[in-house]
Amino acid sequence: MLRTQVGIVGAGPAGLVLSQLLALDGIDSVVLENKTRQYCEERIRAGVLEWGTVELLAQSGVGERMRREGLVHYGIELRFAGRAHRIDFKDLTGRSITVYGQHEVIKDLIQARVAADGRIVFEANDVRVEDLNTNKPKIQYFHAGESHEIHCDFVAGCDGFHGICRPSIPSAALKLYERLYPFGWLGILAEAPPSSEELIYAYHERGFALHSMRSPQITRLYLQCDPEEDLAAWPDERIWRELHLRLAGGRDWKLNEGAILQKGVTGMRSFVVEPMQYGRMYLAGDAAHIVPPTGAKGLNLAVADVRVLARALKDFYSSGRTDSLEAYSQTCLSRVWKVQRFSWWMTSMLHRHEGNPFDHRRQLAELDYVASSRAASQSLAENYVGLPMD
Ligand code: FAD
Ligand code: DHB
């Protein structure tokens, strides 16, 4: 039998940042992850870090490589109706974002935890959470064929949307809010220098497209597609053809092509569970909510949750106070819903909806408004760089 103060399920951004923050406050944790370390470190996902996420990682001692290799951006470009419009974050908010792959953040966090003798159990199978309504919750799991049990004071459910923590809560104790979208994203990683210094969000009659990057040599690109899209229908030539059409803009602009290193299709949903707590288990990140990717918010929201949780646990262990823990769900949800709104808004403004031509004209008017009104640009910018974390 093992003992820890906080048992954390999941070694994604939420679980790893939480264990790092807790360690800095002298609080012991164990992270249980069902995949291998290599899998976690190579899984390609998000790439945009909000200003506050960057600060938090740097203050937590895991920002050194991010500061060196991350690409600091002071704006994004919107393309629509043959026009290009820059949203200038620096002018509108005084802030920037950093493009640094989620898997790089994960590598830095795992390295920091391992170097500090932090306990992360990879390939932990059949993880189960028990006795959540008592002061002594337990986590059971199998590792290398043997059964193990961890006794904790608290459990952090950081195991993503498909994890086991949320489903371990009696359904009558939760309220679910969900919205599905009739489209997905086909994402590629290409061995090609980015074609622009900044991200380009393009609304086109053929559908949305996004130009992003991972480094001066690697471009990340996305195309709106069907959520059930068959990748076999998308040979490399078709992907490039479609990207050229949808991203076209500016006389001198040219999309660089290169070998496609990775391809995948992601569905889109908005999802929130309330409350984000049951007994002594606290849900954080994708275990509690999902946003469509258009606002680049998923990873940032996961980090914002665990920041609140780490502070509340610090209050508990340093002075026995429980008010911050009791307020955890409410504190997080006030940000979660604002980020849901922004992600939904960006998604509905930038994706092509089948059927009603009214929507197309409305979307063009919306983009024109955002491009021509300082107030509207500023609203986009302040949400994109990240609402204050207080
Ligand atoms: P996760 O990163 O999902 O971490 C959960 C961890 O728990 C994983 O390591 C998982 O292996 C582990 N786990 C799951 N079940 C168990 C179990 N039973 N026992 C033990 N461990 C378990 N966001 C964007 O902003 N932009 C993007 O382009 C983007 N692309 C994405 C692409 C994909 C395919 C996915 C799935 C998500 C994407 N996201 C994107 C969202 C973003 O990556 C997530 O919001 C972010 O990873 C949330 O972090 P998390 O720690 O809450 O969850
Ligand atoms: C990336 C992903 C996003 O969802 C987004 O809005 C911007 C960039 C990326 O993977 O680089």
XYZ file of C-alpha atoms and ligand atoms in Angstrom:
454
model
C 0.000 0.000 0.000
C 1.302 3.432 -1.005
C 0.362 6.689 0.663
C 0.312 10.193 -0.788
C -1.455 13.462 -0.158
C -2.893 13.917 -3.660
C -3.441 11.004 -6.063
C -3.491 12.324 -9.623
C -4.987 10.309 -12.479
C -3.541 11.282 -15.881
C -0.173 12.669 -17.019
C -1.507 15.236 -19.494
C -1.022 18.977 -19.019
C -3.524 19.093 -16.121
C -2.039 16.227 -14.103
C 1.597 17.119 -14.661
C 1.233 20.854 -14.010
C -0.715 20.034 -10.845
C 1.973 17.694 -9.542
C 4.632 20.319 -10.309
C 2.721 23.116 -8.530
C 2.021 20.899 -5.518
C 5.686 19.876 -5.267
C 6.684 23.548 -5.177
C 4.402 23.934 -2.154
C 5.811 20.827 -0.471
C 2.686 18.730 -1.140
C 3.278 15.111 -2.107
C 1.514 13.512 -5.091
C 1.599 10.396 -7.253
C 0.601 10.571 -10.946
C -0.933 7.473 -12.548
C -0.900 7.337 -16.341
C -2.086 4.443 -18.454
C 0.118 5.174 -21.492
C 3.919 4.937 -21.842
C 6.177 7.929 -21.254
C 7.147 7.912 -24.927
C 3.518 7.964 -26.046
C 2.755 10.953 -23.805
C 5.826 12.799 -25.034
C 5.069 12.263 -28.721
C 1.304 12.809 -28.830
C 0.736 15.800 -31.151
C -2.032 18.103 -29.961
C -2.351 21.792 -29.203
C 0.285 24.436 -29.820
C -0.772 27.855 -28.549
C 0.064 28.963 -25.002
C -1.737 31.939 -23.512
C 0.253 34.633 -21.811
C -0.762 33.441 -18.327
C 0.092 29.807 -19.138
C 3.580 30.854 -20.212
C 4.056 32.852 -16.997
C 2.827 29.992 -14.842
C 5.113 27.436 -16.512
C 8.076 29.786 -16.211
C 7.361 30.526 -12.536
C 7.034 26.799 -11.875
C 10.560 26.124 -13.093
C 9.637 24.445 -16.389
C 9.943 27.430 -18.713
C 13.592 27.365 -19.689
C 13.309 25.492 -23.013
C 9.930 27.108 -23.759
C 11.505 30.580 -23.432
C 14.348 29.488 -25.718
C 12.457 27.546 -28.397
C 8.888 28.850 -28.161
C 7.811 31.339 -30.821
C 6.429 34.548 -29.318
C 3.610 36.012 -31.428
C 2.088 39.471 -31.132
C -0.883 38.904 -33.419
C -2.843 36.600 -35.701
C -4.236 37.091 -39.165
C -7.839 36.632 -40.248
C -8.420 35.890 -43.944
C -11.848 36.091 -45.530
C -13.450 37.314 -48.755
C -10.017 37.718 -50.350
C -8.889 40.069 -47.565
C -6.271 39.703 -44.875
C -6.633 41.460 -41.538
C -4.167 41.391 -38.658
C -5.342 41.359 -35.046
C -2.551 43.147 -33.232
C -2.359 41.662 -29.720
C 0.391 43.980 -28.596
C -1.525 47.105 -29.489
C -4.891 45.783 -28.297
C -3.843 44.024 -25.075
C -0.116 44.623 -24.523
C 0.291 40.844 -24.438
C 1.551 38.001 -26.601
C 1.004 34.261 -27.046
C 3.688 31.604 -27.425
C 3.605 28.824 -29.991
C 5.161 25.774 -28.324
C 3.807 22.256 -28.861
C 1.840 20.570 -26.109
C 4.135 17.537 -26.325
C 7.122 19.807 -25.653
C 5.375 21.133 -22.538
C 4.766 17.514 -21.507
C 8.434 16.581 -22.044
C 9.587 19.523 -19.912
C 7.148 18.685 -17.118
C 8.005 14.974 -17.033
C 11.693 15.779 -16.988
C 11.238 18.224 -14.097
C 9.148 15.761 -12.085
C 11.541 12.875 -12.668
C 14.590 15.040 -11.801
C 12.930 15.968 -8.482
C 12.146 12.293 -7.717
C 8.455 12.964 -8.293
C 6.426 9.788 -8.649
C 4.806 9.166 -12.051
C 3.638 5.624 -12.767
C 3.372 5.091 -16.530
C 1.471 2.088 -17.898
C -0.791 1.954 -14.846
C -3.691 -0.247 -15.977
C -7.262 -0.577 -14.870
C -7.119 2.511 -12.637
C -10.099 2.764 -10.273
C -11.007 5.494 -7.780
C -12.793 4.446 -4.565
C -14.255 5.892 -1.363
C -14.498 9.365 -2.845
C -17.090 10.372 -0.283
C -14.805 9.687 2.661
C -11.715 11.462 4.015
C -9.561 8.599 2.773
C -10.144 8.065 -0.938
C -8.192 5.272 -2.630
C -6.856 4.594 -6.079
C -6.354 1.027 -7.246
C -4.429 -0.021 -10.333
C -2.310 -2.713 -11.911
C 1.288 -2.189 -12.875
C 3.532 -4.818 -14.469
C 0.845 -7.398 -13.691
C 0.630 -6.571 -9.983
C -2.215 -4.957 -8.142
C -1.535 -1.737 -6.165
C -3.487 0.592 -3.918
C -2.755 4.237 -3.048
C -4.344 5.905 -0.046
C -4.706 9.669 -0.461
C -6.280 12.722 1.105
C -7.583 13.911 -2.269
C -7.929 12.605 -5.825
C -7.402 14.815 -8.882
C -9.233 13.519 -11.952
C -6.971 14.778 -14.741
C -7.528 11.856 -17.099
C -9.068 13.654 -20.058
C -12.445 13.307 -21.728
C -12.290 9.497 -22.064
C -10.867 8.852 -18.600
C -12.405 6.934 -15.702
C -12.708 9.663 -13.069
C -15.804 11.468 -14.346
C -17.693 8.194 -15.029
C -16.897 7.079 -11.441
C -19.203 9.821 -10.141
C -22.873 8.801 -9.767
C -24.648 10.344 -12.740
C -27.329 11.905 -10.518
C -24.597 14.051 -8.928
C -23.621 15.696 -12.209
C -25.193 17.931 -14.811
C -23.802 17.667 -18.331
C -23.923 20.366 -20.998
C -22.976 19.412 -24.516
C -22.998 20.703 -28.080
C -21.717 18.755 -31.064
C -20.592 20.374 -34.311
C -21.217 18.975 -37.790
C -17.533 19.301 -38.700
C -14.068 18.221 -37.633
C -10.470 19.200 -38.377
C -8.044 17.339 -40.565
C -4.642 18.284 -39.131
C -1.210 17.762 -40.640
C 2.341 18.345 -39.525
C 4.553 19.183 -42.495
C 8.290 19.415 -42.934
C 8.081 22.895 -44.412
C 9.053 26.329 -43.113
C 5.968 28.267 -41.995
C 4.617 30.446 -44.810
C 3.865 33.331 -42.486
C 5.333 34.492 -39.193
C 1.942 34.378 -37.520
C -1.076 32.088 -37.375
C -3.659 32.512 -40.141
C -7.322 31.720 -39.495
C -9.085 31.557 -42.877
C -12.818 31.535 -43.562
C -13.476 30.301 -47.081
C -16.501 29.127 -49.038
C -14.885 25.679 -49.175
C -14.481 25.657 -45.386
C -12.176 26.831 -42.617
C -8.383 26.472 -42.782
C -5.662 27.282 -40.249
C -1.978 27.876 -40.758
C 0.116 27.346 -37.636
C 3.617 26.137 -36.892
C 5.811 24.291 -34.441
C 9.276 25.608 -35.336
C 11.062 27.502 -38.113
C 11.154 24.169 -40.023
C 7.755 22.639 -39.210
C 4.296 23.854 -40.244
C 1.032 22.722 -38.618
C -2.040 23.054 -40.836
C -5.719 22.261 -40.393
C -8.714 21.949 -42.745
C -12.383 21.860 -41.829
C -13.742 18.431 -42.786
C -16.510 16.015 -41.932
C -16.230 14.723 -38.330
C -16.251 11.154 -39.708
C -13.851 11.992 -42.548
C -11.934 9.004 -43.933
C -8.231 9.906 -44.119
C -7.862 7.478 -47.024
C -9.867 9.966 -49.104
C -7.187 12.599 -48.449
C -3.959 11.775 -50.273
C -1.257 14.402 -49.736
C -1.952 16.151 -53.090
C -5.583 16.702 -52.164
C -4.652 18.158 -48.786
C -2.203 20.630 -50.348
C -4.641 21.578 -53.110
C -7.321 22.334 -50.575
C -4.958 24.282 -48.313
C -3.800 26.416 -51.251
C -7.390 27.244 -52.167
C -8.629 28.030 -48.674
C -5.582 29.936 -47.441
C -5.077 31.967 -50.636
C -4.571 35.631 -49.888
C -2.301 38.524 -50.615
C -0.409 38.941 -53.878
C 2.994 37.845 -52.580
C 1.843 35.132 -50.243
C 2.737 31.549 -51.049
C 2.067 28.376 -49.049
C 5.212 26.294 -48.545
C 4.799 22.567 -49.052
C 6.835 19.711 -47.615
C 6.691 16.066 -46.579
C 3.640 15.339 -44.430
C 4.926 13.855 -41.171
C 1.607 13.212 -39.475
C -2.120 13.327 -40.347
C -5.213 13.016 -38.185
C -8.897 13.911 -37.909
C -10.364 15.377 -34.707
C -14.071 15.782 -34.016
C -15.378 18.866 -32.253
C -17.572 19.344 -29.251
C -18.343 21.735 -26.470
C -18.854 19.943 -23.170
C -19.063 20.968 -19.518
C -19.786 18.955 -16.397
C -21.074 20.635 -13.245
C -19.909 20.561 -10.542
C -16.245 19.766 -11.162
C -16.046 17.966 -7.846
C -17.477 14.933 -6.093
C -16.560 14.325 -2.445
C -12.778 14.394 -2.285
C -12.253 14.080 -6.033
C -11.678 17.218 -8.129
C -11.937 17.089 -11.919
C -9.615 19.281 -13.986
C -8.987 19.885 -17.704
C -10.617 17.751 -20.396
C -12.045 15.402 -17.740
C -14.434 18.249 -16.890
C -14.804 20.184 -20.140
C -14.031 20.151 -23.848
C -13.883 23.150 -26.172
C -13.792 23.106 -29.961
C -10.175 23.874 -30.943
C -10.752 27.122 -32.870
C -9.799 29.389 -29.963
C -6.737 27.252 -29.016
C -8.024 27.005 -25.464
C -8.097 23.317 -24.361
C -4.624 23.108 -22.873
C -4.779 26.607 -21.413
C -8.049 25.890 -19.650
C -6.603 22.701 -18.152
C -3.700 24.725 -16.740
C -6.061 27.394 -15.355
C -8.071 24.705 -13.491
C -5.086 23.135 -11.788
C -3.749 26.506 -10.783
C -6.971 27.037 -8.819
C -6.797 23.504 -7.394
C -3.148 23.780 -6.349
C -3.874 27.023 -4.487
C -6.880 25.521 -2.738
C -4.854 22.481 -1.657
C -2.085 24.748 -0.433
C -4.635 26.646 1.694
C -5.862 23.338 3.094
C -2.455 21.941 3.991
C -1.003 25.175 5.333
C -3.927 26.320 7.484
C -6.676 23.697 7.372
C -8.884 26.117 5.398
C -11.478 24.389 3.226
C -13.211 27.430 1.696
C -11.030 27.511 -1.436
C -11.586 23.789 -2.001
C -15.328 24.273 -1.551
C -15.246 27.119 -4.080
C -13.071 25.174 -6.574
C -15.826 24.207 -8.983
C -17.481 27.619 -8.997
C -14.172 29.447 -9.387
C -13.173 27.285 -12.356
C -16.586 27.298 -14.011
C -16.725 31.058 -14.256
C -13.661 30.917 -16.525
C -14.751 27.693 -18.236
C -18.012 29.201 -19.472
C -16.327 32.343 -20.776
C -13.839 30.212 -22.651
C -16.679 28.012 -23.924
C -18.384 31.112 -25.256
C -15.245 32.347 -27.012
C -14.422 28.932 -28.523
C -18.002 28.510 -29.745
C -17.968 32.046 -31.195
C -14.670 31.581 -33.050
C -15.899 28.211 -34.331
C -19.241 29.511 -35.580
C -17.699 32.587 -37.163
C -14.985 30.714 -39.050
C -16.533 27.421 -40.189
C -18.682 26.890 -43.243
C -22.180 25.778 -42.282
C -24.085 23.717 -44.825
C -27.559 24.730 -45.753
C -28.552 28.266 -44.946
C -26.931 31.005 -47.095
C -28.000 33.480 -44.406
C -25.224 32.152 -42.173
C -22.586 32.752 -44.824
C -23.548 36.426 -45.190
C -23.826 36.832 -41.418
C -20.351 35.345 -40.923
C -18.827 37.671 -43.503
C -20.480 40.608 -41.744
C -19.149 39.375 -38.414
C -15.601 39.075 -39.757
C -15.875 42.495 -41.368
C -17.051 43.920 -38.049
C -14.185 42.287 -36.124
C -11.722 43.626 -38.704
C -13.114 47.153 -38.730
C -14.036 47.813 -35.101
C -11.354 48.329 -32.492
C -13.783 47.218 -29.770
C -14.538 43.939 -31.587
C -10.845 43.295 -32.365
C -9.992 43.970 -28.755
C -12.614 41.534 -27.546
C -11.146 38.806 -29.751
C -7.600 39.693 -28.703
C -8.209 39.750 -24.943
C -9.855 36.342 -25.070
C -7.208 34.880 -27.372
C -4.210 35.957 -25.264
C -6.117 34.660 -22.243
C -8.459 36.227 -19.695
C -6.715 37.255 -16.464
C -5.996 34.374 -14.083
C -6.150 36.658 -10.961
P -5.210 15.050 -21.619
O -4.129 15.771 -22.314
O -6.160 14.252 -22.428
O -4.510 14.111 -20.548
C -5.184 13.074 -19.900
C -4.181 11.980 -19.585
O -4.841 10.953 -18.863
C -3.621 11.333 -20.853
O -2.219 11.258 -20.770
C -4.277 9.967 -20.865
O -3.447 8.984 -21.476
C -4.478 9.702 -19.386
N -5.559 8.775 -19.098
C -6.751 8.649 -19.715
N -7.472 7.671 -19.161
C -6.719 7.171 -18.154
C -6.929 6.137 -17.222
N -8.060 5.428 -17.211
N -5.963 5.871 -16.330
C -4.810 6.583 -16.331
N -4.557 7.575 -17.188
C -5.507 7.872 -18.106
N -6.530 21.893 -28.101
C -6.220 22.995 -28.720
O -6.337 24.062 -28.125
N -5.752 22.966 -30.018
C -5.596 21.780 -30.695
O -5.162 21.769 -31.840
C -5.928 20.602 -30.074
N -5.796 19.420 -30.708
C -6.199 18.298 -30.074
C -6.136 17.072 -30.734
C -6.583 15.898 -30.120
C -6.524 14.577 -30.861
C -7.095 15.967 -28.798
C -7.612 14.721 -28.111
C -7.135 17.189 -28.130
C -6.694 18.352 -28.752
N -6.741 19.587 -28.102
C -6.404 20.703 -28.731
C -7.162 19.747 -26.737
C -5.980 19.767 -25.767
O -4.942 18.975 -26.250
C -6.532 19.285 -24.445
O -7.482 20.233 -24.011
C -5.488 19.073 -23.351
O -4.670 17.980 -23.673
C -6.179 18.845 -22.006
O -5.259 18.401 -21.061
P -5.690 17.364 -19.943
O -4.470 17.147 -19.122
O -6.922 17.794 -19.302
O -6.099 16.034 -20.728
C -3.105 25.287 -33.140
C -4.236 24.656 -32.730
C -5.387 25.385 -32.552
O -6.506 24.782 -32.142
C -5.424 26.741 -32.811
O -6.582 27.425 -32.664
C -4.277 27.380 -33.220
C -3.112 26.646 -33.387
C -1.875 24.501 -33.329
O -1.941 23.267 -33.191
O -0.826 25.080 -33.620
